[in-house]
Tab-separated table of C-alpha atoms in Angstrom:
chain	number	residue	atom	x	y	z
A	16	MET	CA	5.283	11.052	10.745
A	17	SER	CA	1.674	10.053	10.272
A	18	GLN	CA	0.793	6.547	9.178
A	19	THR	CA	-2.534	5.313	7.907
A	20	GLN	CA	-4.156	1.921	7.815
A	21	GLN	CA	-4.396	0.452	4.337
A	22	THR	CA	-7.989	0.935	3.221
A	23	SER	CA	-9.227	-1.547	0.612
A	24	LEU	CA	-11.811	-1.076	-2.111
A	25	TRP	CA	-14.979	-3.175	-1.994
A	26	VAL	CA	-17.594	-3.257	-4.751
A	27	ASP	CA	-21.240	-4.193	-4.173
A	28	VAL	CA	-22.383	-6.199	-7.197
A	29	SER	CA	-25.489	-7.548	-5.468
A	30	THR	CA	-27.808	-4.808	-6.746
A	31	LEU	CA	-27.212	-5.671	-10.418
A	32	THR	CA	-29.653	-7.643	-12.525
A	33	PRO	CA	-28.608	-11.001	-14.055
A	34	ALA	CA	-28.238	-9.250	-17.419
A	35	GLU	CA	-25.937	-6.569	-15.983
A	36	THR	CA	-23.736	-8.900	-13.921
A	37	PRO	CA	-21.425	-10.497	-16.577
A	38	ASP	CA	-20.103	-7.214	-18.004
A	39	ALA	CA	-19.621	-5.732	-14.535
A	40	LEU	CA	-17.656	-8.757	-13.332
A	41	ALA	CA	-15.483	-8.688	-16.448
A	42	TYR	CA	-14.669	-5.032	-15.774
A	43	LEU	CA	-13.970	-5.591	-12.083
A	44	ARG	CA	-11.535	-8.442	-12.714
A	45	SER	CA	-9.002	-5.883	-13.973
A	46	SER	CA	-9.883	-3.133	-11.487
A	47	ALA	CA	-8.223	-2.272	-8.168
A	48	ALA	CA	-11.095	-3.814	-6.201
A	49	ALA	CA	-10.062	-6.070	-3.323
A	50	CYS	CA	-13.422	-7.686	-2.557
A	51	LEU	CA	-16.695	-8.166	-4.416
A	52	VAL	CA	-20.028	-8.609	-2.642
A	53	LEU	CA	-22.428	-10.825	-4.595
A	54	ARG	CA	-25.704	-12.701	-4.349
A	55	TYR	CA	-25.226	-16.433	-4.712
A	56	ASP	CA	-27.031	-16.633	-8.068
A	57	GLN	CA	-24.377	-14.270	-9.464
A	58	PHE	CA	-21.596	-16.776	-8.753
A	59	ALA	CA	-22.665	-18.630	-11.903
A	60	GLU	CA	-20.740	-15.890	-13.769
A	61	TRP	CA	-17.682	-15.885	-11.485
A	62	GLN	CA	-14.362	-17.551	-12.193
A	63	PRO	CA	-11.947	-17.178	-9.221
A	64	ILE	CA	-8.978	-14.845	-9.414
A	65	ASP	CA	-6.370	-14.974	-6.623
A	66	ARG	CA	-6.147	-11.282	-5.793
A	67	LEU	CA	-9.929	-10.732	-5.659
A	68	ARG	CA	-11.828	-11.942	-2.606
A	69	THR	CA	-15.549	-12.616	-2.777
A	70	ALA	CA	-18.232	-12.147	-0.143
A	71	CYS	CA	-21.638	-13.789	-0.480
A	72	LEU	CA	-24.726	-12.214	1.057
A	73	PHE	CA	-26.932	-14.559	3.058
A	74	GLY	CA	-30.370	-13.961	4.498
A	75	ALA	CA	-33.845	-15.454	4.658
A	76	GLU	CA	-34.292	-15.166	0.871
A	77	ASP	CA	-31.087	-17.174	0.299
A	78	GLN	CA	-32.066	-20.321	2.226
A	79	ALA	CA	-32.563	-22.271	-1.001
A	80	TYR	CA	-28.822	-21.885	-1.680
A	81	ALA	CA	-27.665	-22.812	1.840
A	82	GLU	CA	-26.031	-26.144	0.987
A	83	GLN	CA	-24.357	-24.759	-2.138
A	84	ILE	CA	-22.984	-21.736	-0.290
A	85	ALA	CA	-21.643	-23.941	2.496
A	86	ASP	CA	-19.681	-26.045	-0.024
A	87	ASP	CA	-18.642	-23.397	-2.579
A	88	LYS	CA	-14.883	-22.814	-2.301
A	89	ARG	CA	-15.090	-19.707	-4.502
A	90	ILE	CA	-16.598	-17.832	-1.552
A	91	ASN	CA	-14.099	-16.262	0.851
A	92	MET	CA	-16.586	-14.666	3.225
A	93	VAL	CA	-20.273	-14.895	4.106
A	94	ILE	CA	-22.081	-11.688	5.035
A	95	ALA	CA	-25.370	-11.755	6.887
A	96	ARG	CA	-27.802	-9.419	5.161
A	97	THR	CA	-28.980	-8.047	8.519
A	98	PRO	CA	-28.110	-8.672	12.186
A	99	ALA	CA	-31.264	-10.796	12.369
A	100	ASP	CA	-29.734	-13.151	9.762
A	101	ILE	CA	-26.587	-13.846	11.829
A	102	PRO	CA	-27.545	-17.342	13.104
A	103	ALA	CA	-28.523	-18.630	9.657
A	104	ALA	CA	-25.478	-17.048	7.984
A	105	ARG	CA	-23.080	-18.489	10.564
A	106	ALA	CA	-24.467	-21.939	9.833
A	107	VAL	CA	-23.232	-21.807	6.216
A	108	THR	CA	-19.959	-19.938	6.855
A	109	GLY	CA	-17.734	-22.756	8.094
A	110	SER	CA	-14.111	-21.668	8.516
A	111	ARG	CA	-14.427	-18.705	6.130
A	112	GLY	CA	-14.625	-15.066	7.090
A	113	PHE	CA	-17.897	-13.826	8.528
A	114	GLY	CA	-19.446	-10.383	8.300
A	115	VAL	CA	-22.705	-8.560	8.898
A	116	ARG	CA	-24.368	-5.806	6.875
A	117	CYS	CA	-25.804	-3.201	9.226
A	118	GLU	CA	-28.132	-0.391	8.175
A	119	ILE	CA	-27.582	2.403	10.684
A	120	ILE	CA	-30.442	4.872	10.935
A	121	ASP	CA	-30.493	5.823	14.637
A	122	GLY	CA	-28.829	5.278	18.000
A	123	ASP	CA	-30.238	1.786	18.489
A	124	THR	CA	-28.982	0.462	15.163
A	125	MET	CA	-25.679	2.221	15.794
A	126	ASN	CA	-25.252	0.397	19.108
A	127	GLU	CA	-26.309	-2.895	17.526
A	128	ALA	CA	-23.525	-2.554	14.942
A	129	ALA	CA	-20.966	-1.458	17.549
A	130	ASP	CA	-21.779	-4.464	19.745
A	131	LEU	CA	-20.565	-6.749	16.932
A	132	SER	CA	-16.980	-5.529	17.422
A	133	GLY	CA	-14.767	-8.466	18.321
A	134	LYS	CA	-17.510	-10.959	17.406
A	135	VAL	CA	-17.325	-10.873	13.599
A	136	ASP	CA	-14.605	-10.305	11.018
A	137	THR	CA	-16.339	-7.478	9.152
A	138	VAL	CA	-19.111	-4.978	9.738
A	139	VAL	CA	-20.452	-3.463	6.509
A	140	ALA	CA	-21.864	-0.148	7.699
A	141	VAL	CA	-24.648	1.397	5.615
A	142	PHE	CA	-25.421	4.826	7.052
A	143	ALA	CA	-28.613	6.689	6.251
A	144	ASP	CA	-26.849	10.054	6.585
A	145	GLU	CA	-23.538	11.469	5.335
A	146	THR	CA	-22.339	12.506	8.810
A	147	ASN	CA	-19.140	10.778	9.909
A	148	ILE	CA	-19.796	10.918	13.651
A	149	PRO	CA	-21.459	7.464	13.765
A	150	LEU	CA	-18.563	6.071	11.715
A	151	GLU	CA	-16.085	7.544	14.184
A	152	LEU	CA	-17.914	5.854	17.048
A	153	LEU	CA	-18.035	2.537	15.197
A	154	LEU	CA	-14.309	2.670	14.360
A	155	ALA	CA	-13.440	3.562	17.940
A	156	LYS	CA	-15.393	0.557	19.234
A	157	ALA	CA	-13.785	-1.793	16.691
A	158	GLN	CA	-10.256	-0.546	17.360
A	159	GLY	CA	-8.061	-3.253	18.843
A	160	THR	CA	-10.486	-6.041	17.904
A	161	ARG	CA	-10.474	-8.439	14.948
A	162	THR	CA	-13.381	-6.574	13.375
A	163	GLY	CA	-12.823	-4.442	10.291
A	164	VAL	CA	-15.367	-1.774	9.363
A	165	VAL	CA	-16.296	-1.350	5.703
A	166	LYS	CA	-18.178	1.873	4.939
A	167	GLN	CA	-20.650	1.774	2.065
A	168	LEU	CA	-20.447	5.115	0.296
A	169	LEU	CA	-23.590	7.071	-0.459
A	170	ASN	CA	-21.637	8.893	-3.175
A	171	THR	CA	-18.030	9.185	-4.375
A	172	ALA	CA	-17.630	12.651	-2.859
A	173	GLU	CA	-17.743	10.987	0.561
A	174	ALA	CA	-14.586	9.009	-0.131
A	175	HIS	CA	-12.175	11.905	0.490
A	176	THR	CA	-13.450	12.593	4.014
A	177	VAL	CA	-14.348	9.039	5.025
A	178	ALA	CA	-10.881	7.625	4.246
A	179	GLY	CA	-9.263	9.860	6.845
A	180	VAL	CA	-11.723	9.481	9.691
A	181	LEU	CA	-9.819	8.937	12.962
A	182	GLU	CA	-6.615	8.982	10.821
A	183	THR	CA	-6.682	5.192	10.505
A	184	GLY	CA	-9.859	5.216	8.447
A	185	PRO	CA	-12.127	2.232	7.803
A	186	ALA	CA	-10.778	-1.133	6.651
A	187	GLY	CA	-12.664	-0.701	3.395
A	188	LEU	CA	-14.770	1.639	1.296
A	189	MET	CA	-17.580	0.038	-0.716
A	190	VAL	CA	-19.067	1.451	-3.906
A	191	SER	CA	-21.944	0.168	-5.963
A	192	ALA	CA	-21.263	-1.650	-9.222
A	193	GLU	CA	-24.216	0.275	-10.668
A	194	HIS	CA	-21.742	3.126	-11.133
A	195	LEU	CA	-18.551	1.495	-12.448
A	196	PRO	CA	-16.741	4.816	-13.131
A	197	ALA	CA	-16.941	5.408	-9.367
A	198	VAL	CA	-14.628	2.414	-8.882
A	199	ASP	CA	-11.780	4.300	-10.549
A	200	LEU	CA	-12.505	7.520	-8.650
A	201	VAL	CA	-12.513	5.810	-5.274
A	202	THR	CA	-9.379	3.861	-6.261
A	203	GLU	CA	-7.508	7.175	-6.490
A	204	VAL	CA	-8.677	8.143	-3.002
A	205	VAL	CA	-7.755	4.753	-1.522
A	206	THR	CA	-4.311	4.915	-3.154
A	207	ARG	CA	-3.582	8.378	-1.760
A	208	HIS	CA	-4.850	7.336	1.660
A	209	GLY	CA	-2.361	4.454	1.669
A	210	GLN	CA	0.563	6.850	1.295
A	211	VAL	CA	2.643	7.788	4.312
A	212	HIS	CA	4.605	10.975	4.936
A	213	LYS	CA	7.898	11.188	6.791
A	214	ASP	CA	10.079	14.197	7.383
A	215	LEU	CA	13.153	14.193	5.164
A	216	VAL	CA	16.123	16.243	6.376
A	217	GLU	CA	18.981	18.232	4.864
A	218	LEU	CA	22.274	16.348	4.976
A	219	GLU	CA	25.647	18.013	4.536
A	220	VAL	CA	28.152	15.922	2.617
A	221	VAL	CA	31.438	15.450	4.510
A	222	ARG	CA	33.047	12.816	2.298
A	223	ALA	CA	32.765	11.885	-1.390
A	224	GLU	CA	35.311	9.586	-3.015
A	225	PRO	CA	35.782	6.506	-5.233
A	226	ILE	CA	36.313	3.261	-3.318
A	227	GLY	CA	37.010	0.730	-6.076
A	228	MET	CA	34.996	-2.078	-7.623
A	229	GLY	CA	32.069	-3.907	-6.071
A	230	HIS	CA	28.665	-5.411	-6.700
A	231	ARG	CA	25.828	-2.953	-7.071
A	232	GLY	CA	22.133	-3.676	-7.530
A	233	CYS	CA	19.515	-1.903	-9.603
A	234	ILE	CA	15.979	-2.171	-8.204
A	235	ASP	CA	13.529	-2.563	-11.079
A	236	THR	CA	9.934	-2.026	-10.006
A	237	THR	CA	6.535	-2.735	-11.502
A	238	THR	CA	5.634	0.956	-11.461
A	239	LEU	CA	6.839	4.201	-13.028
A	240	PHE	CA	8.572	6.768	-10.826
A	241	GLY	CA	7.815	10.482	-10.824
A	242	GLU	CA	10.500	13.085	-11.502
A	243	ASP	CA	11.007	13.795	-7.801
A	244	GLU	CA	10.951	10.146	-6.693
A	245	GLY	CA	13.519	7.511	-5.848
A	246	MET	CA	14.354	5.346	-2.837
A	247	ILE	CA	16.048	5.951	0.499
A	248	ILE	CA	19.294	3.958	0.444
A	249	GLY	CA	21.925	3.751	3.185
A	250	SER	CA	24.694	1.603	4.631
A	251	THR	CA	23.613	1.957	8.255
A	252	SER	CA	20.329	1.776	10.158
A	253	SER	CA	20.764	5.444	11.150
A	254	GLY	CA	19.277	6.486	7.830
A	255	GLY	CA	20.014	7.005	4.178
A	256	ILE	CA	20.038	9.331	1.188
A	257	LEU	CA	17.316	9.801	-1.429
A	258	VAL	CA	18.686	8.157	-4.588
A	259	CYS	CA	16.805	9.274	-7.703
A	260	ALA	CA	15.058	6.954	-10.115
A	261	GLU	CA	16.308	6.825	-13.698
A	262	VAL	CA	13.807	9.399	-14.932
A	263	HIS	CA	16.307	12.158	-15.784
A	264	TYR	CA	18.239	12.863	-18.973
A	265	LEU	CA	20.809	10.281	-20.044
A	266	PRO	CA	22.936	11.249	-23.077
A	267	TYR	CA	23.818	7.730	-24.262
A	268	MET	CA	20.862	5.525	-23.392
A	269	LYS	CA	17.115	5.462	-22.971
A	270	LEU	CA	15.554	6.226	-19.608
A	271	ARG	CA	14.480	3.438	-17.285
A	272	PRO	CA	11.642	5.143	-15.369
A	273	PHE	CA	10.944	1.937	-13.427
A	274	ARG	CA	14.484	1.706	-12.003
A	275	VAL	CA	16.581	2.973	-9.117
A	276	ASN	CA	20.308	2.345	-9.482
A	277	ALA	CA	20.331	1.623	-5.809
A	278	GLY	CA	23.958	0.959	-4.948
A	279	ALA	CA	26.152	-1.604	-3.240
A	280	VAL	CA	24.350	-4.862	-2.497
A	281	HIS	CA	24.880	-4.624	1.266
A	282	SER	CA	22.780	-1.435	1.420
A	283	TYR	CA	19.536	-0.930	3.274
A	284	VAL	CA	16.402	0.082	1.353
A	285	PHE	CA	14.247	2.057	3.791
A	286	GLY	CA	10.482	1.536	3.910
A	287	VAL	CA	7.791	2.985	6.132
A	288	GLU	CA	8.537	0.676	9.043
A	289	ASN	CA	11.130	-1.894	8.000
A	290	THR	CA	14.269	-2.034	5.905
A	291	ASP	CA	15.510	-4.625	3.433
A	292	TYR	CA	18.959	-5.390	2.100
A	293	ILE	CA	19.127	-4.862	-1.651
A	294	SER	CA	20.461	-8.412	-1.962
A	295	ASP	CA	17.390	-9.796	-0.142
A	296	LEU	CA	14.740	-8.219	-2.353
A	297	GLN	CA	13.037	-10.529	-4.845
A	298	ALA	CA	10.454	-10.326	-7.607
A	299	GLY	CA	6.944	-10.016	-6.229
A	300	GLU	CA	7.978	-8.393	-2.947
A	301	ARG	CA	7.172	-4.805	-1.922
A	302	ALA	CA	9.319	-1.745	-1.328
A	303	HIS	CA	8.694	2.011	-1.129
A	304	ALA	CA	9.168	4.807	-3.625
A	305	VAL	CA	9.935	8.074	-1.859
A	306	ALA	CA	9.264	11.599	-3.142
A	307	ALA	CA	11.210	14.739	-2.281
A	308	ASP	CA	8.334	15.926	-0.072
A	309	GLY	CA	8.651	12.779	2.084
A	310	THR	CA	5.758	10.820	0.604
A	311	PHE	CA	6.304	7.061	0.772
A	312	ARG	CA	4.230	4.876	-1.562
A	313	GLU	CA	4.340	1.112	-1.880
A	314	VAL	CA	5.691	-0.360	-5.113
A	315	GLY	CA	6.213	-3.895	-6.403
A	316	ILE	CA	9.624	-5.401	-7.132
A	317	GLY	CA	10.108	-6.761	-10.641
A	318	ARG	CA	13.747	-7.834	-10.337
A	319	ILE	CA	17.108	-6.973	-8.818
A	320	LYS	CA	19.868	-6.533	-11.415
A	321	THR	CA	23.331	-7.031	-9.912
A	322	GLU	CA	26.647	-6.297	-11.674
A	323	VAL	CA	30.249	-5.419	-10.791
A	324	ARG	CA	30.802	-1.680	-11.164
A	325	PRO	CA	33.120	1.057	-9.827
A	326	LEU	CA	31.682	2.468	-6.600
A	327	ARG	CA	31.683	5.847	-4.874
A	328	LEU	CA	31.102	6.558	-1.176
A	329	ILE	CA	28.993	9.554	-0.136
A	330	GLU	CA	28.998	10.313	3.595
A	331	ALA	CA	26.754	13.039	4.974
A	332	ARG	CA	25.745	14.444	8.331
A	333	HIS	CA	22.654	15.879	9.969
A	334	GLY	CA	23.375	17.218	13.442
A	335	ASP	CA	25.325	14.500	15.227
A	336	VAL	CA	24.060	11.700	12.957
A	337	THR	CA	26.183	10.479	10.053
A	338	VAL	CA	24.850	8.329	7.224
A	339	ASN	CA	26.401	7.088	4.027
A	340	VAL	CA	25.501	5.524	0.720
A	341	ILE	CA	27.711	3.620	-1.733
A	342	LEU	CA	26.591	3.987	-5.339
A	343	GLN	CA	27.839	3.227	-8.822
A	344	ASP	CA	30.517	5.823	-9.582
A	345	ASP	CA	28.967	7.402	-12.654
A	346	TRP	CA	27.591	10.788	-13.685
A	347	HIS	CA	24.222	9.368	-14.722
A	348	VAL	CA	23.490	8.175	-11.153
A	349	ARG	CA	21.669	10.978	-9.335
A	350	VAL	CA	20.931	11.789	-5.717
A	351	MET	CA	18.363	14.337	-4.568
A	352	GLY	CA	19.694	17.733	-3.550
A	353	SER	CA	18.233	19.514	-0.550
A	354	ASP	CA	16.527	21.872	-3.018
A	355	GLY	CA	14.505	18.955	-4.398
A	356	LYS	CA	16.507	18.827	-7.628
A	357	PRO	CA	18.519	15.801	-8.835
A	358	LYS	CA	22.300	16.063	-8.623
A	359	PRO	CA	24.751	13.882	-10.629
A	360	LEU	CA	26.714	11.722	-8.220
A	361	THR	CA	30.107	12.809	-9.574
A	362	GLU	CA	29.223	16.451	-8.836
A	363	VAL	CA	28.559	15.750	-5.151
A	364	THR	CA	31.435	17.105	-3.067
A	365	PRO	CA	32.029	17.939	0.616
A	366	GLY	CA	29.735	20.835	1.441
A	367	SER	CA	26.973	19.711	-0.946
A	368	THR	CA	23.559	19.334	0.688
A	369	LEU	CA	21.292	16.386	-0.018
A	370	LEU	CA	17.898	15.067	1.072
A	371	GLY	CA	17.746	12.019	3.299
A	372	LEU	CA	16.083	10.224	6.160
A	373	ILE	CA	17.363	9.948	9.730
A	374	THR	CA	16.146	7.057	11.883
A	375	GLU	CA	16.935	5.643	15.289
A	376	PRO	CA	19.606	2.939	14.795
A	377	GLY	CA	19.098	-0.709	15.683
A	378	ARG	CA	17.716	-3.263	13.238
A	379	HIS	CA	17.387	-7.035	13.232
A	380	VAL	CA	16.240	-8.649	9.970
A	381	GLY	CA	15.095	-5.185	8.943
A	382	ILE	CA	12.873	-4.592	11.967
A	383	LYS	CA	13.510	-1.842	14.524
A	384	VAL	CA	14.767	-3.244	17.838
A	385	SER	CA	15.551	-1.515	21.098
A	386	GLU	CA	19.264	-2.088	21.599
A	387	HIS	CA	22.479	-0.166	21.433
A	388	ILE	CA	24.160	-0.405	18.057
A	389	ASP	CA	27.249	1.261	16.629
A	390	GLU	CA	27.668	1.247	12.847
A	391	HIS	CA	30.426	3.053	10.965
C-alpha cells in the first residue's frame, strides 16, 4: 500500500486589482480552495466562511495596516512577504499561524528557505524554475518538523508532477486567482493525490446462509459512488468484503447512488488506517469509498439509516485468514465478485469468489494495536 499526505489547494488573490477582487472572492467561496492569500486591503471584501482559511501578506509596504492586522480575527495566518520581513510580520501575528514567502532562485535562497524548517508553520516556496529538485530538498528538510511547504505553481501542468514529489508531496499547491479556471484543474489533481491504493484480494466463500432478523444500517454519503465502488465491511478486524453501493439495477425502486446497504450494525467499516462501527458513524464524519481496483477515497457521511431486516452471513477465506460480513438478506444487495463485477447476495454460495481486504487483526476504538486477538 502507498499512502500520500493530503495536499490542500491554496489560491493567491494578492495579485488582483481592487476591481477584480470581489468577483474572484465570490467564485472562490464555493470552490475547493482551502486557503486564500490576500493583501490586507482586500479583506474589505471578505466575509468569513468556516471551511476557508485566510492568510494575510505582511511586509514593509503593509506597515500602515499593522494594528488592524494584529486585531483582525478574520485572518488565520500572517505570511511575511520575504524572509527579511519576518521580524515585522511576527510582531502582528499573535497566536495565529505564521508563514514566510520565499523566492528561490539559487542555492543561497534555497538554503535560506530550508533553514526555516521547524521555525515557522508554513513556507510558501516560489521557484524560478520548473525543476523539482529544490522542492525535494525543501520537503526533505521540513519532514518531521511543524513546517508545511506550499508550492506556488508556475503553471497548471506542474501540478501532476509536483503533487507526487517524495510520495508525500507538499502540504499545499498554490495557484494564482488571475487564472480562476486553473483552480478547478488543480482541484482534480489534489483530489486524485489524496486517494490511497490498497491491495484487495480474492476471497473464496465457505459459508452463505440466512441467520434471522437483526438491525442493519445503510450508510448514506454526501457523494455519488461509481459503478465499481462500495465500502469494505466486515465483522472482524481481520478484514472485510467489498459491499457494492446501490448503483446497480433495481427492478422495484429507484437507485440510491449515494448509499451502501452496509449490513449488521456491529460491523466494521474499513478506512485507510482506522475502522468504525456502523453504529458509531454520524452525519458530518468521514469514511472511505473503495473501488474494485483498491482505490480508497474519502467521503462524507450524510446519515446512517437503521432498520430491522432479515440477515444473511457470508464467510470467506483467503489463505489461512477467514473474514465474514452480515448483510440484509435480499437479492438487491450486491457484493463485488473477484472479477470486478457485482453479484447479488442471494446468488453467493460456497465456492463463489469475492473481492475483499485482509488486515492484521487487533483493534481498539478502531485503531490498530499490537496485541493478540482472536475473533470468530
